[in-house]
Amino acid sequence: MKTTHIVILVALAGFVALLGINLGKNTSTYTDFSAAKASEKEVHIVGEWVNRDQSNYDPTRDLFQFYMKDTVDNVQLVHYYDPKPDNFESAEKVVIIGAFERGVFVADKIIMKCPSKFEQTELTAVEPKFGVPLD
C-alpha cells in the first residue's frame, strides 16, 4: 500500500472518530424535570407555562424567570438568560432546552408550540375527475 493511501485512511479514521465524539456530545433527549435533575446533561423538556403571575423579566441581568409544568406534572422554576420570547403567552406547549444548575433549570433555548399552526382542517370526499367510481 502506498504511503499516501495510508495517510488518507488515517485522516479518514480520525475524521470519523471526531464526528462520532461530536455527535455524542450534541445529542440530548426529551425527558421530565426529575430525570433531568439526576442526569446533569442537556435535555429537552416539553411542558406548559404555569403561575403566569409569578413570571418575571429582569432587564439588568437579562433574565426571564418563569414556572413550567412538565408532562408528568412536575413544576419547576426556569431561568432563561434572554428576553421573554414574543409569542410566549400564546404558546400552548413549550419546549425548553438546557440543564440544571444549582437546583434551577437554566434554559439555553425556548421553542413555542402554537396550536394555530397545527390545527387540522376538515377533509371532504372529492368526486373522481374521470367519472370512474372509487369503490
C-alpha atoms as one frame of an Amber mdcrd trajectory, in Angstrom:
protein
   0.000   0.000   0.000   1.314   3.455  -0.848   2.089   5.902   1.926  -0.427
   8.398   0.513  -3.171   5.773   0.827  -2.166   5.092   4.435  -2.191   8.832
   5.250  -5.643   9.218   3.668  -7.011   6.225   5.616  -5.599   7.547   8.910
  -7.054  11.007   8.233 -10.416   9.488   7.353 -10.406   7.374  10.525  -9.590
  10.487  12.585 -12.422  12.405  10.942 -14.907   9.618  11.650 -13.751   9.454
  15.293 -14.179  13.234  15.739 -17.589  13.101  14.097 -18.681  10.351  16.485
 -17.449  12.287  19.512 -19.239  15.472  18.434 -22.493  13.670  17.695 -22.358
  12.038  21.113 -21.907  15.396  22.837 -24.614  17.215  20.911 -27.415  14.735
  21.339 -29.929  15.469  24.024 -33.060  13.610  24.975 -36.648  14.511  25.807
 -37.326  13.959  29.485 -39.004  15.434  32.556 -37.612  17.652  35.323 -36.834
  14.873  37.810 -34.848  12.827  35.280 -33.096  15.971  34.042 -32.009  16.846
  37.577 -30.489  13.393  38.001 -28.740  13.341  34.619 -26.939  16.726  34.748
 -26.896  16.708  30.919 -28.512  18.976  28.353 -32.099  17.835  27.767 -35.335
  18.837  26.057 -38.380  19.195  28.317 -41.915  19.608  26.982 -44.439  21.362
  29.173 -46.641  24.349  29.694 -46.209  27.718  31.348 -47.859  27.886  34.790
 -48.139  30.502  37.545 -48.058  33.221  34.901 -48.405  35.958  37.508 -45.108
  34.825  39.076 -43.054  35.183  35.884 -40.546  38.000  35.812 -38.096  39.653
  33.425 -35.091  41.426  34.974 -33.511  43.655  32.293 -30.447  44.398  34.432
 -29.482  40.706  34.373 -31.244  39.926  31.067 -33.081  37.140  32.917 -36.577
  35.843  32.248 -37.867  33.612  35.068 -40.997  31.501  34.806 -42.558  28.312
  36.160 -43.185  25.373  33.871 -45.087  22.108  34.367 -43.674  19.091  32.518
 -45.629  16.154  31.093 -45.702  14.329  34.449 -46.934  17.444  36.340 -43.615
  18.428  37.963 -43.446  22.225  38.337 -40.026  23.854  38.182 -38.568  27.363
  38.130 -36.823  28.046  34.817 -34.197  30.714  34.161 -33.731  31.952  30.602
 -30.946  34.491  30.110 -32.601  36.373  27.273 -35.770  38.436  26.975 -39.118
  36.656  27.020 -39.905  35.353  23.507 -42.534  37.418  21.671 -45.207  34.742
  21.318 -44.593  33.045  24.669 -48.046  33.915  26.068 -49.912  32.362  23.153
 -47.961  29.100  23.118 -49.948  26.020  24.045 -46.816  23.956  24.755 -43.233
  24.975  25.348 -40.039  23.012  24.748 -37.050  24.161  26.756 -33.520  23.016
  26.044 -30.985  23.264  28.828 -29.750  21.704  32.064 -29.956  22.061  35.825
 -27.519  24.433  37.521 -27.593  24.764  41.321 -31.166  23.468  41.621 -32.634
  25.688  38.888 -33.274  24.643  35.291 -31.372  27.027  33.014 -32.820  27.079
  29.504 -30.481  27.840  26.618 -33.323  27.822  24.119 -37.128  28.035  24.192
 -39.304  26.672  21.397 -43.005  27.551  21.362 -45.638  25.166  20.039 -48.599
  27.284  18.948 -51.881  25.462  18.271 -52.883  27.595  15.277 -50.050  26.190
  13.188 -51.089  22.599  13.737 -54.896  22.712  13.578 -56.395  20.067  11.333
 -58.736  21.123   8.595 -61.847  19.160   7.750 -61.333  16.712   4.907 -64.135
  16.089   2.442 -64.542  13.432  -0.209 -63.927  14.516  -3.786 -65.624  13.083
  -6.862 -63.185  11.439  -9.281 -62.272  13.595 -12.254 -62.671  10.939 -14.938
 -66.026   9.532 -13.866 -64.547   6.288 -12.518 -66.023   5.333  -9.135 -63.548
   4.669  -6.329 -65.410   1.674  -4.860
